[in-house]
């Protein structure tokens, strides 16, 4: 049974996957990335380097350099001085400044890559596996027409495209895709699914817990948020209490990169002025409370942050009144009071309320809980609500991989 499961290829997980929307690293700027993210139903876009020079031997190479979301933009803008000139220059920088410097979160694989190889890549740090979409061959004339159209669109508007040279398209496989696939054959891993996460030793087996105090400034959490993007997790917002001898950190909520991804770039003003606790309320999926919007504005004025004030004012003028509208695909889009327009699916479970379990929770229960809430991790707390750690999809995949090695 295990051999049958592992014989599957990643192409089996690609059925029905849409092609990735792409930005060119050679031409796109931070401003282009922001515009493309706002027009997309999905929280992420991919950034590509494509060599289409007919004079070179390797003239059809297209490489995905990484993925970006609005959380990357917010962390990037938070590093700049709050003056108009500094922020203005930040938007003109290449989109490459939004990509992580330490490691790539995406890895190219062939459609014939088997499942065990895919799991190994995820364990080593990949968040997404880039897979070429298998399509029926088309005529050379039609290929040339599509390529010409794509080149014209990209050169004139710097908008995203889904088609590369020779009409090639790519999709990606996520950690969640693999966990969902394994869940369909969960009996292969018996008795692991019925055992507690404590007995299995999967709590905190991969990632260091990122946490910030509820009352600390949100700006102090920027580096932790950047690290959370790399690790595909969130930053815990905790109350450390007054007793220095008590190690308990009560879990209040979280600052999730995926929640930030549903905001727009003006959320950087909230990061600059609010506490971590207030930032949770500001970026919540239902939109920022008007009271906090006023607090942010007042604090910007008190601190003389003219750059951020100018940014908010310019976006308020360009966006106009917020209203629900239909996306081109027919899905309902929600336009928040801070300007970010995303699909209803993208907002699913993107709340600041942390998804939690306890030590005695079974592995099966944790897997289902994470998938139901569209997250790649579940926080672990004790009976008093104190944070113990987390269980991630990577932790679970490591466990399954070790189990399969033991079976051979």
Tab-separated table of C-alpha atoms in Angstrom:
chain	number	residue	atom	x	y	z
A	1	UNK	CA	0.000	0.000	0.000
A	2	UNK	CA	2.806	2.392	0.894
A	3	UNK	CA	4.608	1.607	-2.362
A	4	UNK	CA	1.433	2.369	-4.316
A	5	UNK	CA	1.090	5.704	-2.549
A	6	UNK	CA	4.692	6.698	-3.190
A	7	UNK	CA	4.467	5.747	-6.864
A	8	UNK	CA	2.274	8.754	-7.509
A	9	UNK	CA	3.790	11.699	-9.378
A	10	UNK	CA	3.287	15.389	-8.649
A	11	UNK	CA	1.300	15.626	-11.883
A	12	UNK	CA	-1.421	13.666	-10.067
A	13	UNK	CA	-1.762	16.622	-7.706
A	14	UNK	CA	-1.846	19.194	-10.532
A	15	UNK	CA	-5.194	18.213	-12.001
A	16	UNK	CA	-7.400	21.295	-12.192
A	17	UNK	CA	-4.640	23.634	-10.999
A	18	UNK	CA	-4.769	27.112	-12.609
A	19	UNK	CA	-1.628	28.515	-14.268
A	20	UNK	CA	0.492	30.790	-12.116
A	21	UNK	CA	0.311	34.533	-12.618
A	22	UNK	CA	3.805	35.859	-13.198
A	23	UNK	CA	5.787	39.081	-12.899
A	24	UNK	CA	9.044	39.647	-14.748
A	25	UNK	CA	12.011	40.402	-12.501
A	26	UNK	CA	13.585	42.307	-15.399
A	27	UNK	CA	10.827	44.903	-15.783
A	28	UNK	CA	8.440	44.877	-12.819
A	29	UNK	CA	8.784	47.330	-9.929
A	30	UNK	CA	7.387	47.275	-6.403
A	31	UNK	CA	4.575	49.526	-7.653
A	32	UNK	CA	3.806	47.010	-10.429
A	33	UNK	CA	3.732	44.207	-7.887
A	34	UNK	CA	1.286	46.116	-5.670
A	35	UNK	CA	-1.012	46.838	-8.613
A	36	UNK	CA	-0.903	43.203	-9.733
A	37	UNK	CA	-1.628	41.897	-6.230
A	38	UNK	CA	-4.594	44.232	-5.869
A	39	UNK	CA	-6.071	43.029	-9.159
A	40	UNK	CA	-5.598	39.353	-8.292
A	41	UNK	CA	-8.040	37.019	-6.584
A	42	UNK	CA	-5.109	35.136	-5.078
A	43	UNK	CA	-2.816	36.354	-2.280
A	44	UNK	CA	0.438	35.357	-4.022
A	45	UNK	CA	2.154	36.168	-7.312
A	46	UNK	CA	5.297	34.542	-8.697
A	47	UNK	CA	8.384	36.412	-9.922
A	48	UNK	CA	10.224	34.997	-12.938
A	49	UNK	CA	13.468	35.352	-14.821
A	50	UNK	CA	12.963	34.358	-18.441
A	51	UNK	CA	15.697	34.237	-21.081
A	52	UNK	CA	14.037	34.558	-24.493
A	53	UNK	CA	17.101	35.773	-26.393
A	54	UNK	CA	17.124	33.915	-29.714
A	55	UNK	CA	20.924	34.337	-29.950
A	56	UNK	CA	21.638	32.142	-26.935
A	57	UNK	CA	21.506	28.352	-26.724
A	58	UNK	CA	19.480	28.453	-23.510
A	59	UNK	CA	16.874	30.793	-24.979
A	60	UNK	CA	13.792	29.117	-23.572
A	61	UNK	CA	14.771	29.019	-19.901
A	62	UNK	CA	12.099	30.314	-17.552
A	63	UNK	CA	12.883	30.213	-13.836
A	64	UNK	CA	10.599	31.120	-10.967
A	65	UNK	CA	12.692	33.104	-8.491
A	66	UNK	CA	10.110	33.178	-5.729
A	67	UNK	CA	6.678	34.292	-4.637
A	68	UNK	CA	5.434	37.543	-3.131
A	69	UNK	CA	2.351	38.720	-1.279
A	70	UNK	CA	1.204	41.979	0.291
A	71	UNK	CA	2.826	40.961	3.586
A	72	UNK	CA	6.199	41.160	1.821
A	73	UNK	CA	5.315	44.659	0.612
A	74	UNK	CA	4.269	45.798	4.100
A	75	UNK	CA	7.462	44.490	5.717
A	76	UNK	CA	9.542	46.102	2.973
A	77	UNK	CA	7.899	49.530	3.278
A	78	UNK	CA	8.206	49.413	7.067
A	79	UNK	CA	11.988	49.745	6.710
A	80	UNK	CA	11.867	53.182	5.085
A	81	UNK	CA	12.053	56.628	6.641
A	82	UNK	CA	8.644	58.235	6.896
A	83	UNK	CA	9.170	61.007	4.374
A	84	UNK	CA	7.571	61.418	0.981
A	85	UNK	CA	10.789	61.152	-1.035
A	86	UNK	CA	11.988	57.990	0.678
A	87	UNK	CA	8.681	56.144	0.298
A	88	UNK	CA	8.304	57.308	-3.298
A	89	UNK	CA	11.687	55.850	-4.237
A	90	UNK	CA	10.764	52.580	-2.513
A	91	UNK	CA	7.921	52.002	-4.996
A	92	UNK	CA	10.299	52.438	-7.952
A	93	UNK	CA	12.653	49.668	-6.844
A	94	UNK	CA	12.763	46.336	-8.676
A	95	UNK	CA	10.295	43.695	-7.541
A	96	UNK	CA	13.332	41.592	-6.626
A	97	UNK	CA	13.673	43.552	-3.344
A	98	UNK	CA	10.528	41.775	-2.129
A	99	UNK	CA	12.058	38.319	-2.541
A	100	UNK	CA	13.737	36.636	0.448
A	101	UNK	CA	17.513	36.880	0.461
A	102	UNK	CA	18.258	33.816	2.580
A	103	UNK	CA	16.664	31.073	0.492
A	104	UNK	CA	14.156	30.450	-2.248
A	105	UNK	CA	10.732	29.269	-1.161
A	106	UNK	CA	9.965	27.676	-4.530
A	107	UNK	CA	11.634	24.773	-6.337
A	108	UNK	CA	11.185	23.630	-9.940
A	109	UNK	CA	10.346	19.967	-10.477
A	110	UNK	CA	9.334	17.905	-13.464
A	111	UNK	CA	5.787	16.594	-13.677
A	112	UNK	CA	7.270	13.093	-13.327
A	113	UNK	CA	8.737	13.902	-9.898
A	114	UNK	CA	7.465	11.266	-7.486
A	115	UNK	CA	5.677	11.991	-4.231
A	116	UNK	CA	8.522	10.980	-1.926
A	117	UNK	CA	10.897	13.363	-3.729
A	118	UNK	CA	8.332	16.139	-3.353
A	119	UNK	CA	8.005	15.461	0.374
A	120	UNK	CA	11.797	15.591	0.759
A	121	UNK	CA	11.920	19.000	-0.948
A	122	UNK	CA	9.219	20.355	1.370
A	123	UNK	CA	11.084	19.061	4.417
A	124	UNK	CA	14.247	20.808	3.187
A	125	UNK	CA	12.473	24.181	3.113
A	126	UNK	CA	10.458	24.505	-0.094
A	127	UNK	CA	6.972	25.930	0.341
A	128	UNK	CA	5.878	25.461	-3.264
A	129	UNK	CA	6.932	23.130	-6.062
A	130	UNK	CA	6.729	24.636	-9.557
A	131	UNK	CA	5.379	22.089	-12.038
A	132	UNK	CA	4.960	22.505	-15.830
A	133	UNK	CA	1.348	22.091	-16.902
A	134	UNK	CA	0.915	19.279	-19.400
A	135	UNK	CA	-1.105	20.597	-22.347
A	136	UNK	CA	-1.956	19.314	-25.785
A	137	UNK	CA	0.359	20.443	-28.573
A	138	UNK	CA	-0.798	23.343	-30.726
A	139	UNK	CA	0.312	24.686	-34.055
A	140	UNK	CA	3.451	26.770	-34.388
A	141	UNK	CA	1.450	29.696	-35.768
A	142	UNK	CA	-0.819	29.726	-32.729
A	143	UNK	CA	2.216	29.567	-30.438
A	144	UNK	CA	3.768	32.578	-32.151
A	145	UNK	CA	0.517	34.551	-31.905
A	146	UNK	CA	0.226	33.875	-28.175
A	147	UNK	CA	3.872	34.765	-27.560
A	148	UNK	CA	3.536	38.013	-29.528
A	149	UNK	CA	0.420	38.988	-27.563
A	150	UNK	CA	2.117	38.209	-24.266
A	151	UNK	CA	5.199	40.251	-25.149
A	152	UNK	CA	3.101	43.249	-26.157
A	153	UNK	CA	1.051	43.165	-22.954
A	154	UNK	CA	4.064	42.808	-20.680
A	155	UNK	CA	6.126	45.491	-22.417
A	156	UNK	CA	3.313	48.053	-22.341
A	157	UNK	CA	1.754	47.544	-18.947
A	158	UNK	CA	4.058	45.355	-16.823
A	159	UNK	CA	0.959	43.375	-15.830
A	160	UNK	CA	1.054	39.683	-15.038
A	161	UNK	CA	0.928	36.858	-17.537
A	162	UNK	CA	0.332	33.119	-17.242
A	163	UNK	CA	2.079	32.054	-20.464
A	164	UNK	CA	5.807	31.670	-21.150
A	165	UNK	CA	7.700	30.962	-24.345
A	166	UNK	CA	6.286	28.184	-26.529
A	167	UNK	CA	2.979	28.669	-24.706
A	168	UNK	CA	4.304	26.917	-21.627
A	169	UNK	CA	2.431	27.344	-18.371
A	170	UNK	CA	3.220	26.339	-14.819
A	171	UNK	CA	1.258	25.616	-11.655
A	172	UNK	CA	2.467	24.898	-8.157
A	173	UNK	CA	2.032	22.290	-5.474
A	174	UNK	CA	1.710	23.517	-1.883
A	175	UNK	CA	2.344	21.841	1.454
A	176	UNK	CA	-1.423	21.714	1.934
A	177	UNK	CA	-1.875	19.895	-1.396
A	178	UNK	CA	0.442	17.107	-0.254
A	179	UNK	CA	-1.163	16.837	3.190
A	180	UNK	CA	-4.635	16.633	1.598
A	181	UNK	CA	-3.407	13.929	-0.770
A	182	UNK	CA	-1.890	11.891	2.073
A	183	UNK	CA	-5.049	12.307	4.132
A	184	UNK	CA	-6.936	10.324	1.484
A	185	UNK	CA	-4.625	7.359	2.230
A	186	UNK	CA	-4.137	8.006	5.927
A	187	UNK	CA	-4.601	4.320	6.830
A	188	UNK	CA	-1.193	3.657	5.281
A	189	UNK	CA	0.374	5.428	8.271
A	190	UNK	CA	-1.533	3.548	10.973
A	191	UNK	CA	-1.289	3.819	13.953
A	192	UNK	CA	0.207	7.352	13.754
A	193	UNK	CA	-3.042	9.215	13.004
A	194	UNK	CA	-4.694	8.053	16.224
A	195	UNK	CA	-1.752	8.903	18.500
A	196	UNK	CA	-1.416	12.223	20.312
A	197	UNK	CA	0.931	14.882	18.996
A	198	UNK	CA	2.726	14.807	22.340
A	199	UNK	CA	3.412	11.070	22.147
A	200	UNK	CA	4.577	11.472	18.555
A	201	UNK	CA	6.979	14.278	19.475
A	202	UNK	CA	5.933	16.597	16.647
A	203	UNK	CA	5.421	19.729	18.748
A	204	UNK	CA	8.101	22.303	17.877
A	205	UNK	CA	10.172	19.737	16.002
A	206	UNK	CA	10.929	22.081	13.090
A	207	UNK	CA	10.412	25.792	13.747
A	208	UNK	CA	11.348	28.169	16.523
A	209	UNK	CA	8.260	29.824	17.972
A	210	UNK	CA	7.908	33.455	16.892
A	211	UNK	CA	6.101	35.539	19.500
A	212	UNK	CA	5.508	39.191	20.362
A	213	UNK	CA	3.968	40.715	23.478
A	214	UNK	CA	0.404	42.014	23.114
A	215	UNK	CA	1.375	45.467	24.407
A	216	UNK	CA	4.609	45.872	22.439
A	217	UNK	CA	4.771	48.039	19.333
A	218	UNK	CA	3.727	46.378	16.099
A	219	UNK	CA	6.859	47.718	14.444
A	220	UNK	CA	8.925	45.508	16.748
A	221	UNK	CA	7.249	42.471	15.157
A	222	UNK	CA	8.308	43.240	11.555
A	223	UNK	CA	11.407	41.029	11.648
A	224	UNK	CA	9.349	38.193	13.170
A	225	UNK	CA	6.711	38.609	10.445
A	226	UNK	CA	9.415	38.408	7.767
A	227	UNK	CA	10.697	35.205	9.359
A	228	UNK	CA	7.151	33.832	9.569
A	229	UNK	CA	6.792	34.337	5.800
A	230	UNK	CA	9.942	32.262	5.287
A	231	UNK	CA	8.744	29.503	7.618
A	232	UNK	CA	5.116	29.540	6.414
A	233	UNK	CA	3.831	30.140	9.950
A	234	UNK	CA	2.546	33.099	12.003
A	235	UNK	CA	3.680	35.305	14.855
A	236	UNK	CA	2.019	34.516	18.180
A	237	UNK	CA	0.666	37.495	20.123
A	238	UNK	CA	1.014	36.681	23.809
A	239	UNK	CA	0.500	38.175	27.244
A	240	UNK	CA	3.586	37.467	29.330
A	241	UNK	CA	1.966	38.708	32.539
A	242	UNK	CA	3.554	40.576	35.435
A	243	UNK	CA	5.086	37.621	37.272
A	244	UNK	CA	8.678	37.324	36.056
A	245	UNK	CA	8.965	33.865	37.638
A	246	UNK	CA	5.971	32.535	35.698
A	247	UNK	CA	7.100	31.225	32.283
A	248	UNK	CA	3.518	31.079	30.996
A	249	UNK	CA	2.793	33.082	27.861
A	250	UNK	CA	-0.961	33.284	27.356
A	251	UNK	CA	-1.812	33.025	23.673
A	252	UNK	CA	-4.063	35.946	22.723
A	253	UNK	CA	-4.024	35.684	18.943
A	254	UNK	CA	-1.652	35.881	16.002
A	255	UNK	CA	-0.301	38.178	13.319
A	256	UNK	CA	-0.515	36.039	10.224
A	257	UNK	CA	1.246	36.851	6.935
A	258	UNK	CA	-1.843	35.519	5.188
A	259	UNK	CA	-4.021	38.017	7.046
A	260	UNK	CA	-1.632	40.811	6.086
A	261	UNK	CA	-1.777	39.537	2.500
A	262	UNK	CA	-5.453	40.522	2.419
A	263	UNK	CA	-4.615	44.135	3.306
A	264	UNK	CA	-3.143	46.839	1.108
A	265	UNK	CA	0.064	48.809	1.491
A	266	UNK	CA	-1.527	51.352	3.841
A	267	UNK	CA	-1.359	48.695	6.576
A	268	UNK	CA	2.254	49.829	6.972
A	269	UNK	CA	0.813	52.896	8.728
A	270	UNK	CA	-0.871	50.632	11.278
A	271	UNK	CA	2.391	48.749	11.798
A	272	UNK	CA	4.168	52.066	12.441
A	273	UNK	CA	1.663	53.390	14.990
A	274	UNK	CA	-0.236	50.587	16.741
A	275	UNK	CA	0.581	47.965	19.346
A	276	UNK	CA	0.767	44.314	18.315
A	277	UNK	CA	-2.594	43.714	19.960
A	278	UNK	CA	-4.278	46.578	18.125
A	279	UNK	CA	-2.687	45.493	14.851
A	280	UNK	CA	-4.481	42.144	15.188
A	281	UNK	CA	-7.818	43.991	15.260
A	282	UNK	CA	-6.804	46.314	12.434
A	283	UNK	CA	-5.890	43.569	9.957
A	284	UNK	CA	-8.691	41.172	10.909
A	285	UNK	CA	-10.597	39.727	7.962
A	286	UNK	CA	-13.650	41.912	8.634
A	287	UNK	CA	-11.614	45.090	8.111
A	288	UNK	CA	-10.197	47.684	10.519
A	289	UNK	CA	-12.563	49.292	13.046
A	290	UNK	CA	-13.191	52.958	12.336
A	291	UNK	CA	-11.918	53.815	15.809
A	292	UNK	CA	-8.505	52.311	15.004
A	293	UNK	CA	-8.417	54.004	11.612
A	294	UNK	CA	-8.796	57.302	13.455
A	295	UNK	CA	-6.109	56.357	15.978
A	296	UNK	CA	-3.659	55.544	13.186
A	297	UNK	CA	-4.339	58.864	11.473
A	298	UNK	CA	-3.933	60.874	14.667
A	299	UNK	CA	-0.677	59.162	15.600
A	300	UNK	CA	0.744	59.684	12.122
A	301	UNK	CA	0.037	63.396	12.449
A	302	UNK	CA	1.427	63.552	15.994
A	303	UNK	CA	4.663	61.876	14.880
A	304	UNK	CA	4.937	63.961	11.711
A	305	UNK	CA	4.970	60.882	9.463
A	306	UNK	CA	4.226	62.858	6.318
A	307	UNK	CA	5.261	60.058	3.977
A	308	UNK	CA	2.658	57.633	5.310
A	309	UNK	CA	0.015	60.372	5.512
A	310	UNK	CA	0.638	61.155	1.842
A	311	UNK	CA	0.413	57.457	0.958
A	312	UNK	CA	-2.945	57.022	2.700
A	313	UNK	CA	-4.356	60.209	1.190
A	314	UNK	CA	-3.282	59.263	-2.344
A	315	UNK	CA	-4.863	55.823	-2.076
A	316	UNK	CA	-8.072	57.247	-0.604
A	317	UNK	CA	-8.425	59.551	-3.592
A	318	UNK	CA	-7.696	56.835	-6.174
A	319	UNK	CA	-9.817	54.054	-4.666
A	320	UNK	CA	-12.969	56.056	-4.010
A	321	UNK	CA	-15.783	54.481	-2.046
A	322	UNK	CA	-15.519	50.780	-1.202
A	323	UNK	CA	-18.087	48.411	-2.625
A	324	UNK	CA	-18.568	44.746	-3.416
A	325	UNK	CA	-17.991	43.853	-7.026
A	326	UNK	CA	-17.805	40.803	-9.246
A	327	UNK	CA	-14.449	39.438	-10.302
A	328	UNK	CA	-13.884	38.431	-13.965
A	329	UNK	CA	-14.202	34.807	-12.890
A	330	UNK	CA	-17.621	35.454	-11.389
A	331	UNK	CA	-16.533	35.151	-7.776
A	332	UNK	CA	-17.607	37.701	-5.207
A	333	UNK	CA	-14.809	40.071	-4.314
A	334	UNK	CA	-14.670	41.930	-1.027
A	335	UNK	CA	-13.249	45.430	-1.098
A	336	UNK	CA	-12.152	46.324	2.388
A	337	UNK	CA	-12.118	49.795	3.871
A	338	UNK	CA	-8.362	49.822	3.394
A	339	UNK	CA	-8.460	49.180	-0.315
A	340	UNK	CA	-7.381	45.536	-0.813
A	341	UNK	CA	-9.733	43.613	-3.096
A	342	UNK	CA	-9.578	39.838	-2.754
A	343	UNK	CA	-11.826	36.865	-3.375
A	344	UNK	CA	-14.037	35.433	-0.664
A	345	UNK	CA	-11.977	32.233	-0.801
A	346	UNK	CA	-8.780	34.144	-0.074
A	347	UNK	CA	-10.353	35.638	3.041
A	348	UNK	CA	-11.521	32.267	4.348
A	349	UNK	CA	-10.163	31.768	7.874
A	350	UNK	CA	-7.856	34.780	7.538
A	351	UNK	CA	-8.639	35.993	11.011
A	352	UNK	CA	-6.436	37.035	13.893
A	353	UNK	CA	-7.952	34.303	16.081
A	354	UNK	CA	-5.349	31.582	16.554
A	355	UNK	CA	-6.241	27.988	15.675
A	356	UNK	CA	-5.308	25.878	18.695
A	357	UNK	CA	-5.150	22.315	19.979
A	358	UNK	CA	-3.694	20.625	23.095
A	359	UNK	CA	-1.005	18.039	23.761
A	360	UNK	CA	-3.507	15.188	23.761
A	361	UNK	CA	-4.988	16.065	20.364
A	362	UNK	CA	-4.551	13.261	17.852
A	363	UNK	CA	-2.454	13.774	14.751
A	364	UNK	CA	-5.528	13.146	12.595
A	365	UNK	CA	-7.506	15.833	14.428
A	366	UNK	CA	-4.710	18.382	13.998
A	367	UNK	CA	-4.402	17.655	10.273
A	368	UNK	CA	-8.130	18.085	9.710
A	369	UNK	CA	-8.182	21.221	11.851
A	370	UNK	CA	-5.398	22.860	9.842
A	371	UNK	CA	-6.910	21.958	6.484
A	372	UNK	CA	-10.382	23.139	7.545
A	373	UNK	CA	-8.980	26.557	8.455
A	374	UNK	CA	-6.621	26.760	5.447
A	375	UNK	CA	-3.494	27.150	7.584
A	376	UNK	CA	-0.232	25.187	7.592
A	377	UNK	CA	0.123	24.989	11.367
A	378	UNK	CA	-1.854	24.683	14.610
A	379	UNK	CA	-0.828	26.302	17.903
A	380	UNK	CA	-0.540	24.038	20.961
A	381	UNK	CA	-1.699	25.370	24.349
A	382	UNK	CA	-2.114	23.861	27.811
A	383	UNK	CA	-5.187	23.815	30.052
A	384	UNK	CA	-4.518	27.403	31.182
A	385	UNK	CA	-4.224	28.774	27.660
A	386	UNK	CA	-0.436	29.089	27.869
A	387	UNK	CA	1.473	28.659	24.630
A	388	UNK	CA	3.422	25.411	24.389
A	389	UNK	CA	4.356	25.469	20.725
A	390	UNK	CA	2.975	24.519	17.329
A	391	UNK	CA	2.614	21.646	14.910
A	392	UNK	CA	3.257	22.422	11.244
A	393	UNK	CA	2.693	20.572	7.996
A	394	UNK	CA	6.468	20.168	7.737
A	395	UNK	CA	6.501	18.477	11.162
A	396	UNK	CA	3.816	16.075	9.969
A	397	UNK	CA	5.578	15.327	6.675
A	398	UNK	CA	8.829	14.601	8.552
A	399	UNK	CA	6.943	12.138	10.735
A	400	UNK	CA	5.367	10.384	7.752
A	401	UNK	CA	8.709	10.267	5.946
A	402	UNK	CA	10.405	8.606	8.927
A	403	UNK	CA	7.530	6.121	9.163
A	404	UNK	CA	7.911	5.162	5.498
A	405	UNK	CA	11.681	4.723	5.915
A	406	UNK	CA	10.984	2.354	8.792
A	407	UNK	CA	8.608	0.339	6.628
A	408	UNK	CA	11.259	-0.312	3.971
